[in-house]
CSV table of N, CA, C and O in Angstrom, one decimal:
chain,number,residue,atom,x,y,z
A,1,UNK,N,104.9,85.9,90.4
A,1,UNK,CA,104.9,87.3,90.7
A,1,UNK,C,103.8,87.6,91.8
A,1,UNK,O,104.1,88.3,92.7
A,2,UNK,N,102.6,87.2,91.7
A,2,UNK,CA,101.4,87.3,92.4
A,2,UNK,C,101.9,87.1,94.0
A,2,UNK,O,101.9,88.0,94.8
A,3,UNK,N,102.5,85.7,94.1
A,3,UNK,CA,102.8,84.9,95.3
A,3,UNK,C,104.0,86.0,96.3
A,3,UNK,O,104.0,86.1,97.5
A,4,UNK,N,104.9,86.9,95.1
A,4,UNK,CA,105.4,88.1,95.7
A,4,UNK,C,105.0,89.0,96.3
A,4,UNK,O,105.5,89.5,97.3
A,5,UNK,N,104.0,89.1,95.8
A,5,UNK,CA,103.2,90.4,96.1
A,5,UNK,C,102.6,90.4,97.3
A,5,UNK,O,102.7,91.4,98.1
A,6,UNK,N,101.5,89.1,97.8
A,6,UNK,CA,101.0,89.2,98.8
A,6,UNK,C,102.1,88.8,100.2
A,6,UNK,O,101.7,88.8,101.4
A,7,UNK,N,103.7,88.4,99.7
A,7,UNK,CA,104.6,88.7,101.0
A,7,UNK,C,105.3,89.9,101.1
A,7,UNK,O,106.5,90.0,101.3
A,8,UNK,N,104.5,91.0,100.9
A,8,UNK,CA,105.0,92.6,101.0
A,8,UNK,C,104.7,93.0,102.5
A,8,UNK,O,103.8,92.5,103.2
A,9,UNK,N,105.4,93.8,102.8
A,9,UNK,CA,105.2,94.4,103.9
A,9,UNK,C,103.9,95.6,103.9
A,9,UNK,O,103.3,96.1,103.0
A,10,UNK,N,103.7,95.7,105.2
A,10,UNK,CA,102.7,97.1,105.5
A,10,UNK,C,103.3,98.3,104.7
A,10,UNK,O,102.7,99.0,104.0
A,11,UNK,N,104.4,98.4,105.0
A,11,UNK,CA,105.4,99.7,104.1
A,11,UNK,C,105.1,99.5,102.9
A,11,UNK,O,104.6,100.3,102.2
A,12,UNK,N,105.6,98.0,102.4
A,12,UNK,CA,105.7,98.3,100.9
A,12,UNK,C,104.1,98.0,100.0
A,12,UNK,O,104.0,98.0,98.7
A,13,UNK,N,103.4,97.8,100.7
A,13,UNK,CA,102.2,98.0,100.2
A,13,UNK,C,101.6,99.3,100.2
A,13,UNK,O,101.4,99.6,99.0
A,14,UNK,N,101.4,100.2,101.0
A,14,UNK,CA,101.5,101.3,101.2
A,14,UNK,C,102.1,102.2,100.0
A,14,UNK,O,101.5,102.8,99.2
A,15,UNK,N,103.8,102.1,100.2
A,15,UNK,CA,104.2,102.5,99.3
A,15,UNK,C,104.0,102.9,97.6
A,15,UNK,O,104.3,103.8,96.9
A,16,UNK,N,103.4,101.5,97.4
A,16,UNK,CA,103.4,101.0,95.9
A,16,UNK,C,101.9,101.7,95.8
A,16,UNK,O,101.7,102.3,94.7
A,17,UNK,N,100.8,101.6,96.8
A,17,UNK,CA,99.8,101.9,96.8
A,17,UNK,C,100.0,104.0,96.3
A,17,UNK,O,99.6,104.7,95.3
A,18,UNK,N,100.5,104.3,97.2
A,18,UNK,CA,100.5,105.8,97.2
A,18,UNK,C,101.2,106.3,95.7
A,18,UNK,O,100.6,107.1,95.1
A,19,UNK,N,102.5,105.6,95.1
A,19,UNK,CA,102.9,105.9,94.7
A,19,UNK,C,102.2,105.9,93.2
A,19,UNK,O,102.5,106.8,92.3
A,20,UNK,N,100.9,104.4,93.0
A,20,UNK,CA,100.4,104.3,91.7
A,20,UNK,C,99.2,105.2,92.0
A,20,UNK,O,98.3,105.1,91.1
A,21,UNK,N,99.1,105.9,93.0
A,21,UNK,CA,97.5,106.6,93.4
A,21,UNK,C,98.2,107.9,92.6
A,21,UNK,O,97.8,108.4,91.6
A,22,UNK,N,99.3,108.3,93.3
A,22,UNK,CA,99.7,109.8,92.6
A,22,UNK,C,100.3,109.8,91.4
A,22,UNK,O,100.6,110.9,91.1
A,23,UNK,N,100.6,108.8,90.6
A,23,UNK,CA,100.6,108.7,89.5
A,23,UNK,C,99.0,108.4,88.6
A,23,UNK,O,99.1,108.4,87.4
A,24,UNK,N,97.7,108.2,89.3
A,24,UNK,CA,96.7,108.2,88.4
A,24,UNK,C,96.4,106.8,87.7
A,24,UNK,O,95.5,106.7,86.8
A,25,UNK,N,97.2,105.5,88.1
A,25,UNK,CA,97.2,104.5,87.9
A,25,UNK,C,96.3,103.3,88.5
A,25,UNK,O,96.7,102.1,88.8
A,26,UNK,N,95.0,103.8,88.7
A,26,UNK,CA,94.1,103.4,89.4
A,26,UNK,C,94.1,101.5,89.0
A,26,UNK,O,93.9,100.6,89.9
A,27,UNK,N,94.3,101.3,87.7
A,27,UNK,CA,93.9,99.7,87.3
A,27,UNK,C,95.3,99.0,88.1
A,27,UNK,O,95.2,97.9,88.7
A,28,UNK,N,96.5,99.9,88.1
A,28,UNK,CA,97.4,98.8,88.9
A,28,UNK,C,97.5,99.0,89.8
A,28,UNK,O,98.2,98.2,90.4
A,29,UNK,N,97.0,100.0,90.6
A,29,UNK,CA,96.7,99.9,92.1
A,29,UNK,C,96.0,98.8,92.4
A,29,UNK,O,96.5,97.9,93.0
A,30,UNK,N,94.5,98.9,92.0
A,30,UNK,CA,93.9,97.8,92.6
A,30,UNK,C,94.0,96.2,92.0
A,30,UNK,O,93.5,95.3,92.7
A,31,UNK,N,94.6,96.0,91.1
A,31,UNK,CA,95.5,94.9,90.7
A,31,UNK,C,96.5,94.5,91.8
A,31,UNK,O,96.5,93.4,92.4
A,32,UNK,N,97.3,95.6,92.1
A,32,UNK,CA,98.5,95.0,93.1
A,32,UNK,C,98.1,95.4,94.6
A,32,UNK,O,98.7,94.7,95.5
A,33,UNK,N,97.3,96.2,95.1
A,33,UNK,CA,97.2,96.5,96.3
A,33,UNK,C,96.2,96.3,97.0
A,33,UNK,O,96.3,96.2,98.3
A,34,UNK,N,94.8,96.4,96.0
A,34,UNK,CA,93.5,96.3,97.2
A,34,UNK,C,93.1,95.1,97.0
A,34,UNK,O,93.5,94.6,96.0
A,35,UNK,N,92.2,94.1,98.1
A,35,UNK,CA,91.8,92.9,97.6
A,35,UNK,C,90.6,93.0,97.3
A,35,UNK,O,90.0,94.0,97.4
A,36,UNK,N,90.0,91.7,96.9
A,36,UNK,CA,89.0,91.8,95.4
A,36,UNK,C,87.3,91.9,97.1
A,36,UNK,O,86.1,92.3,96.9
A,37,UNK,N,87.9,91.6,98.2
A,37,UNK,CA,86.6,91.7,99.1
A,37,UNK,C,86.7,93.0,100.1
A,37,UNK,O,86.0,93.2,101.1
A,38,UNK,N,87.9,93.9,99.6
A,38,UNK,CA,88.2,95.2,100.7
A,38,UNK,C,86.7,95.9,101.0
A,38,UNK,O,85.7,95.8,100.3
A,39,UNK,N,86.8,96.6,102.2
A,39,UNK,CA,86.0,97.4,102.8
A,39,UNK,C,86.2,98.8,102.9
A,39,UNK,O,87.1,99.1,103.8
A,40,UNK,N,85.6,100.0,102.2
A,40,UNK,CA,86.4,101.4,102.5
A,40,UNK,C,84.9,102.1,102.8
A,40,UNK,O,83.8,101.8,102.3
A,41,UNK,N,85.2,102.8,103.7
A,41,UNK,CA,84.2,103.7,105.1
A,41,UNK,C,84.6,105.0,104.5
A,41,UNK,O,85.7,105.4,104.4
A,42,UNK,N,83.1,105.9,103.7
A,42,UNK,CA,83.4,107.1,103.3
A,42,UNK,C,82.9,108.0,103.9
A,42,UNK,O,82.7,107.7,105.1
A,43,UNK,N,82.4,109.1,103.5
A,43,UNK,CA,81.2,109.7,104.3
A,43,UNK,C,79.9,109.5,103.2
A,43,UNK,O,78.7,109.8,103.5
A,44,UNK,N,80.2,109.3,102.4
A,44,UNK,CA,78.9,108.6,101.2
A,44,UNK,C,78.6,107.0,101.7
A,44,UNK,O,77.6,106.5,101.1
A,45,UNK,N,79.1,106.7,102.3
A,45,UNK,CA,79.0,105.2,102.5
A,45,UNK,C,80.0,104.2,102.9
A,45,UNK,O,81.0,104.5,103.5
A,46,UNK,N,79.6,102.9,102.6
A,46,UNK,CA,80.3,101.7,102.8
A,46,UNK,C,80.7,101.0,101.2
A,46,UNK,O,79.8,100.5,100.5
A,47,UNK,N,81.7,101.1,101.0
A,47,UNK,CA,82.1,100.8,99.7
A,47,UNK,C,82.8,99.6,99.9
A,47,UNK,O,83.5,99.4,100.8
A,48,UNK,N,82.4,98.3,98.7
A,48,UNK,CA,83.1,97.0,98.5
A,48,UNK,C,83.7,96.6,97.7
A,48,UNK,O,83.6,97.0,96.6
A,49,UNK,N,84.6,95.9,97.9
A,49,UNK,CA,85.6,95.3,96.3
A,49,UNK,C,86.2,96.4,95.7
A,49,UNK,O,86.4,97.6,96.1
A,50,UNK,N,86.6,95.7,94.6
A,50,UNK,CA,87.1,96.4,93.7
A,50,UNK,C,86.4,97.4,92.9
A,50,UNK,O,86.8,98.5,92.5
A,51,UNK,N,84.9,96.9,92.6
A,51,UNK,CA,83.9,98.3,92.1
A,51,UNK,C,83.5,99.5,92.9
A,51,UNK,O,83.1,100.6,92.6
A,52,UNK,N,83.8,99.0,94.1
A,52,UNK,CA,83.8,100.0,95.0
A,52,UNK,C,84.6,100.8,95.0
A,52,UNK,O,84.2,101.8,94.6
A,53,UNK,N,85.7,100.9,95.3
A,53,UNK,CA,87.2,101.4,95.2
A,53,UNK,C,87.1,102.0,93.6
A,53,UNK,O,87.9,102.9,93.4
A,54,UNK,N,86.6,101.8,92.8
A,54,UNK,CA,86.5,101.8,91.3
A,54,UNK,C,85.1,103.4,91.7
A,54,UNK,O,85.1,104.6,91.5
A,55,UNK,N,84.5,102.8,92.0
A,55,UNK,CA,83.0,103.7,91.9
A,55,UNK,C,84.0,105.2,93.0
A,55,UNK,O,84.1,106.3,92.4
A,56,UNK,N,84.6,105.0,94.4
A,56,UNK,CA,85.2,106.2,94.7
A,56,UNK,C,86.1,106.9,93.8
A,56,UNK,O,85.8,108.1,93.5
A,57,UNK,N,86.9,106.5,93.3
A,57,UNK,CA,87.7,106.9,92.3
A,57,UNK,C,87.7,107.7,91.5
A,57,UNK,O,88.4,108.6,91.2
A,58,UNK,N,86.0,107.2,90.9
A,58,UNK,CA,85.0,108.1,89.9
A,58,UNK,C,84.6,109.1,90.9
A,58,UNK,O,84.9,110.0,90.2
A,59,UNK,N,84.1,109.6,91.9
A,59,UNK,CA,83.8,110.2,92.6
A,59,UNK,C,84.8,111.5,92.7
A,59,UNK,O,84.6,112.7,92.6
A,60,UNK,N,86.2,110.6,92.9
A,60,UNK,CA,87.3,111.9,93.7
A,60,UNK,C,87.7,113.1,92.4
A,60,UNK,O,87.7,114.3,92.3
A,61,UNK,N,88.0,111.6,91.3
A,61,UNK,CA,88.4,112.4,89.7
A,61,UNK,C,86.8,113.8,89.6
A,61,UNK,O,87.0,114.9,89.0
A,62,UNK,N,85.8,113.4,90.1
A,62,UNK,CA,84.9,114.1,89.3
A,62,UNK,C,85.3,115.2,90.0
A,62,UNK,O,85.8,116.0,89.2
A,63,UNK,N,85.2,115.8,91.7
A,63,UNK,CA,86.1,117.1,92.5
A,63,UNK,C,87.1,117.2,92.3
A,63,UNK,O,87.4,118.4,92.6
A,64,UNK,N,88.3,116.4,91.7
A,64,UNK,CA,89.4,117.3,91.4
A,64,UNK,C,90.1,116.9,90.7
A,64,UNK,O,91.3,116.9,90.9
A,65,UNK,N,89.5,116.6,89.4
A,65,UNK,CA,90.3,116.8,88.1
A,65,UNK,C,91.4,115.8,87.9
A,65,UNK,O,91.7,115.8,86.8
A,66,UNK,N,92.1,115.1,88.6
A,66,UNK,CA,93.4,114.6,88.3
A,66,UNK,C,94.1,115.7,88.8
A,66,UNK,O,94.8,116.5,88.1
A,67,UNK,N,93.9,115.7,90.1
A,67,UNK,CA,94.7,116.8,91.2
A,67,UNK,C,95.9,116.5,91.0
A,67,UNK,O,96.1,115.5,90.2
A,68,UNK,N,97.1,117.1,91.6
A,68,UNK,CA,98.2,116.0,92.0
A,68,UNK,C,97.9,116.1,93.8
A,68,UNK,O,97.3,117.0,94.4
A,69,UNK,N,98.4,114.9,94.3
A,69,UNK,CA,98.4,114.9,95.4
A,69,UNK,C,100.0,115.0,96.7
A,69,UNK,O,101.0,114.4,96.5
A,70,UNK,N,99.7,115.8,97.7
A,70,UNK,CA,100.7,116.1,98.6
A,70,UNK,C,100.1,115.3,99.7
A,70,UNK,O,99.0,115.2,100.2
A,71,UNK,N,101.4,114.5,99.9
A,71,UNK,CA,101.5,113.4,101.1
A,71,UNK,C,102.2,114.1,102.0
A,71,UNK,O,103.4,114.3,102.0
A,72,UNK,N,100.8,114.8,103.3
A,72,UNK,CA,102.0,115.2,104.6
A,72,UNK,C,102.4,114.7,106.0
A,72,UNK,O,103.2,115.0,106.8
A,73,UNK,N,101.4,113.6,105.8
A,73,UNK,CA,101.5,112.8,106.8
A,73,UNK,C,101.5,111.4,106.5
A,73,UNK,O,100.5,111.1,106.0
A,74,UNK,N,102.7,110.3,106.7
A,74,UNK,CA,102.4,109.1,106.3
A,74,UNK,C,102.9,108.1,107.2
A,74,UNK,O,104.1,108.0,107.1
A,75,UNK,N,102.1,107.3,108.2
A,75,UNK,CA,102.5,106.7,109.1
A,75,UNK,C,102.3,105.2,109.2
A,75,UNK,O,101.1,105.0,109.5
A,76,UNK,N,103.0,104.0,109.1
A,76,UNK,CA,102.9,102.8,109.1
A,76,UNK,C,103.1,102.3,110.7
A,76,UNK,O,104.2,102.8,111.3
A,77,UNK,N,102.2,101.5,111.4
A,77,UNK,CA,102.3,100.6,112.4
A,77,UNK,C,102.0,98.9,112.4
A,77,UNK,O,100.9,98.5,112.2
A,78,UNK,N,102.9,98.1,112.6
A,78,UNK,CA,102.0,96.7,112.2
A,78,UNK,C,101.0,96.5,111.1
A,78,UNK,O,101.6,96.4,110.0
A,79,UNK,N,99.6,96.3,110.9
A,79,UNK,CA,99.1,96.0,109.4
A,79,UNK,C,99.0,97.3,109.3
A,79,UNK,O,99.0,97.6,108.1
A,80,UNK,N,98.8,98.6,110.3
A,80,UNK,CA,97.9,99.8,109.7
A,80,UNK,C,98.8,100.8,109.2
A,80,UNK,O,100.0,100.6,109.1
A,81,UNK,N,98.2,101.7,109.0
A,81,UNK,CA,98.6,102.9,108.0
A,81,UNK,C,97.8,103.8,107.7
A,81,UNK,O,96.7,103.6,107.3
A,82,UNK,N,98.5,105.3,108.0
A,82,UNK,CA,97.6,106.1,107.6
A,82,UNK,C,98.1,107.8,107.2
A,82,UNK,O,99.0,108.4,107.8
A,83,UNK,N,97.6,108.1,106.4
A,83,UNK,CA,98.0,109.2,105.4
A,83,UNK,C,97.2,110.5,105.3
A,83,UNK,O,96.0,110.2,105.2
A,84,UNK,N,97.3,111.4,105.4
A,84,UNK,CA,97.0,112.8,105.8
A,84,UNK,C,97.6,113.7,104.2
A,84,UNK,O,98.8,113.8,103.7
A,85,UNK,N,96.4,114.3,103.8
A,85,UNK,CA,97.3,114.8,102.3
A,85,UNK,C,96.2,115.8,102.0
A,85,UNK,O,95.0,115.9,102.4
A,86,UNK,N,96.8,116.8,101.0
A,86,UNK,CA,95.9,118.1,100.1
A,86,UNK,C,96.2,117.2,98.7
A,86,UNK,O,96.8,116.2,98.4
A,87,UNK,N,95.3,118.2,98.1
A,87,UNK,CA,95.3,118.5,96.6
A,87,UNK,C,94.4,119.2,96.0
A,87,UNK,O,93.2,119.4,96.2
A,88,UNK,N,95.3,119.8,95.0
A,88,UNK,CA,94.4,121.0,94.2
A,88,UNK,C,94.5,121.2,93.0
A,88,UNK,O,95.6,121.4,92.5
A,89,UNK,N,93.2,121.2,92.1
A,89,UNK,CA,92.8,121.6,90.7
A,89,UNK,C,92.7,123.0,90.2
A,89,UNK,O,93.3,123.9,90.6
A,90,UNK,N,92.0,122.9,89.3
A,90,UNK,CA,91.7,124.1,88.9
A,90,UNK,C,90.5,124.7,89.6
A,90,UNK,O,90.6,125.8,90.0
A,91,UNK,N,89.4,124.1,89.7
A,91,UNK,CA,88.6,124.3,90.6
A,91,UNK,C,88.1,124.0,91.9
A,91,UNK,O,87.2,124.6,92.5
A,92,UNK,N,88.7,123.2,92.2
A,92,UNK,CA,88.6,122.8,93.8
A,92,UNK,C,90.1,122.7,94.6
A,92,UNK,O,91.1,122.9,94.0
A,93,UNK,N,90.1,122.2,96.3
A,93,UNK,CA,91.1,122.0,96.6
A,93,UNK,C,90.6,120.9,97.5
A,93,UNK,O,89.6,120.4,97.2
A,94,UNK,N,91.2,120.5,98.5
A,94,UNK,CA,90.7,119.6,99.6
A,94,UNK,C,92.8,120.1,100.0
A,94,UNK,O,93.8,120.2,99.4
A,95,UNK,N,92.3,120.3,101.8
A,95,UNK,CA,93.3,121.0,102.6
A,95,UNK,C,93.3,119.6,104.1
A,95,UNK,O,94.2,119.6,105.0
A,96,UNK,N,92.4,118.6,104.1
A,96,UNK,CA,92.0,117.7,104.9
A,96,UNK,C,91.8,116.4,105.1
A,96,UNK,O,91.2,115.7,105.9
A,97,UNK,N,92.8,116.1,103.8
A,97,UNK,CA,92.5,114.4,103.5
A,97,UNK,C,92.9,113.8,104.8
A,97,UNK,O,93.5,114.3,105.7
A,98,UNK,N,92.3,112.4,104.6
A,98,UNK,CA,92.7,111.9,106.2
A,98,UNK,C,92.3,110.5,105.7
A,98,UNK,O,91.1,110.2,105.6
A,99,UNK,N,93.4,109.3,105.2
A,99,UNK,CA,92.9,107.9,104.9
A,99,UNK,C,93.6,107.0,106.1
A,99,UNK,O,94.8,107.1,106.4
A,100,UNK,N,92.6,106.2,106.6
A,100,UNK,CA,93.3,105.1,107.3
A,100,UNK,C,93.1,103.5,106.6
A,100,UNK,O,92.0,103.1,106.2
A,101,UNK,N,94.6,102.6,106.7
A,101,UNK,CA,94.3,101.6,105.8
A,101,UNK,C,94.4,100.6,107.1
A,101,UNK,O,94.6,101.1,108.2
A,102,UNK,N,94.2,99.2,106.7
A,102,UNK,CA,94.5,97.9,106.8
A,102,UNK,C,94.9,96.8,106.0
A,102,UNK,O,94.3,96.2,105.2
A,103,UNK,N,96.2,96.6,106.6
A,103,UNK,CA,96.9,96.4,105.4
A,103,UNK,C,97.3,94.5,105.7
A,103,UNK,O,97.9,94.2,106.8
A,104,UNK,N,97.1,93.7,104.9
A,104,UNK,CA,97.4,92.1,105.6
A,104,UNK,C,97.3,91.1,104.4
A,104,UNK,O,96.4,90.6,103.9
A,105,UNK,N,98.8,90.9,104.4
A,105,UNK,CA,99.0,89.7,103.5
A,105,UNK,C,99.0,90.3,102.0
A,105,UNK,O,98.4,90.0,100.9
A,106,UNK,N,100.1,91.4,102.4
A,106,UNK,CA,100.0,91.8,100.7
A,106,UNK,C,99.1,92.8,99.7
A,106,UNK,O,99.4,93.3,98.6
A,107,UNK,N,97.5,93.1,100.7
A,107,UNK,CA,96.6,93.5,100.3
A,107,UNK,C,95.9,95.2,101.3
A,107,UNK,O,96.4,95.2,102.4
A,108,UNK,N,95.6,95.8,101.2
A,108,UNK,CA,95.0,96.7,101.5
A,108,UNK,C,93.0,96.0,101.9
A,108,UNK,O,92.0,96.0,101.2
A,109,UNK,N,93.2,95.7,102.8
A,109,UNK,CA,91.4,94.6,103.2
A,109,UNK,C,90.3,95.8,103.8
A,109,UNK,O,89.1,95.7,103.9
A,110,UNK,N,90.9,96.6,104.1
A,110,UNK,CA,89.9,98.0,105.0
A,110,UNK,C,90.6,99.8,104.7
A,110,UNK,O,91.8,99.9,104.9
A,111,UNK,N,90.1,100.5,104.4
A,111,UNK,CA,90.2,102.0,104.7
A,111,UNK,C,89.0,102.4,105.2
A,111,UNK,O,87.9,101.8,105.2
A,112,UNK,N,89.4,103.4,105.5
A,112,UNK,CA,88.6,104.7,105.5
A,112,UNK,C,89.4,106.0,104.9
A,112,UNK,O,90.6,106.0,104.8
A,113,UNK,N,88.5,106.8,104.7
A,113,UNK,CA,88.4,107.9,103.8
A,113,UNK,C,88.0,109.0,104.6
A,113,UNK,O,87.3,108.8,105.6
A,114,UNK,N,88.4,110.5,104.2
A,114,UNK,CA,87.8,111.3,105.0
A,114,UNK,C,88.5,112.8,104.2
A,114,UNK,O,89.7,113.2,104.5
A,115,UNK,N,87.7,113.6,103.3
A,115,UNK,CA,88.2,114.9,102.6
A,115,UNK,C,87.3,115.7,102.9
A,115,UNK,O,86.2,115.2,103.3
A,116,UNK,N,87.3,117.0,102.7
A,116,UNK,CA,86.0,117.7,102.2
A,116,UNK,C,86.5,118.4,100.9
A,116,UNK,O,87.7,118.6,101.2
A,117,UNK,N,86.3,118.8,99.9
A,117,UNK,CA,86.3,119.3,98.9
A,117,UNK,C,86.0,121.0,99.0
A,117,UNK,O,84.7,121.2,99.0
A,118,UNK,N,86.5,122.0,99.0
A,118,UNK,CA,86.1,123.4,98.5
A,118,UNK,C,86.5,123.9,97.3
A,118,UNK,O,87.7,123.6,96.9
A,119,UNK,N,85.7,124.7,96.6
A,119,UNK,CA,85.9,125.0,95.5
A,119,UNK,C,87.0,126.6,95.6
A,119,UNK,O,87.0,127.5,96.5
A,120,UNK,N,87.8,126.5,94.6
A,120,UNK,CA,88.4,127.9,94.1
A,120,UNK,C,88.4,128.8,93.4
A,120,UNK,O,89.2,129.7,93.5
């Protein structure tokens, strides 16, 4: 199964990625999609691995609750990818998401990140 996984395409990494993100499925996302040395560019920082991706995660849940998220822009080229999205809680929204991935060999190895959060 493993050996499957990392012959996925940019799409279907992507795909599986967004679809266990908006389902709240953070442990099989980063199981099946991010690799264990990824790089993600926030505006808090330079985030590593999997604790990293783990430590954002804790970050986004704490501004918006287990939002649901709207995917309005979602664009795949060769390894990259990149996704443009809202979401809104009960007390906040974010109207400006903006993630760019790198995607190779199965894995998600680089993003960046980019929201602002306003409250409602």
């Amino acid at each position: 199964m493993e050996d499957d996984l990392r012959k996925r395409s940019t799409e279907e990494v992507f795909a599986d990625h967004l679809r266990l993100a908006g389902e709240h499925r953070l442990e099989d996302d980063i199981a099946r999609n991010v690799a264990p040395d990824c790089v993600v560019l926030e505006r808090r920082g330079v985030f590593r691995g999997h604790d990293g991706v783990c430590a954002l995660a804790r970050l986004l849940a704490e501004e918006l609750s287990d939002a649901p998220y709207t995917y309005t822009t979602e664009l795949v080229d060769g390894r990259l990818a990149f996704l443009e999205w809202t979401a809104e809680s009960d007390h906040a929204r974010v109207r400006d998401g903006a993630d760019s991935f790198v995607i190779e060999n199965g894995w998600i190895v680089a993003q960046t990140i980019h929201y602002t959060v306003e409250p409602t």
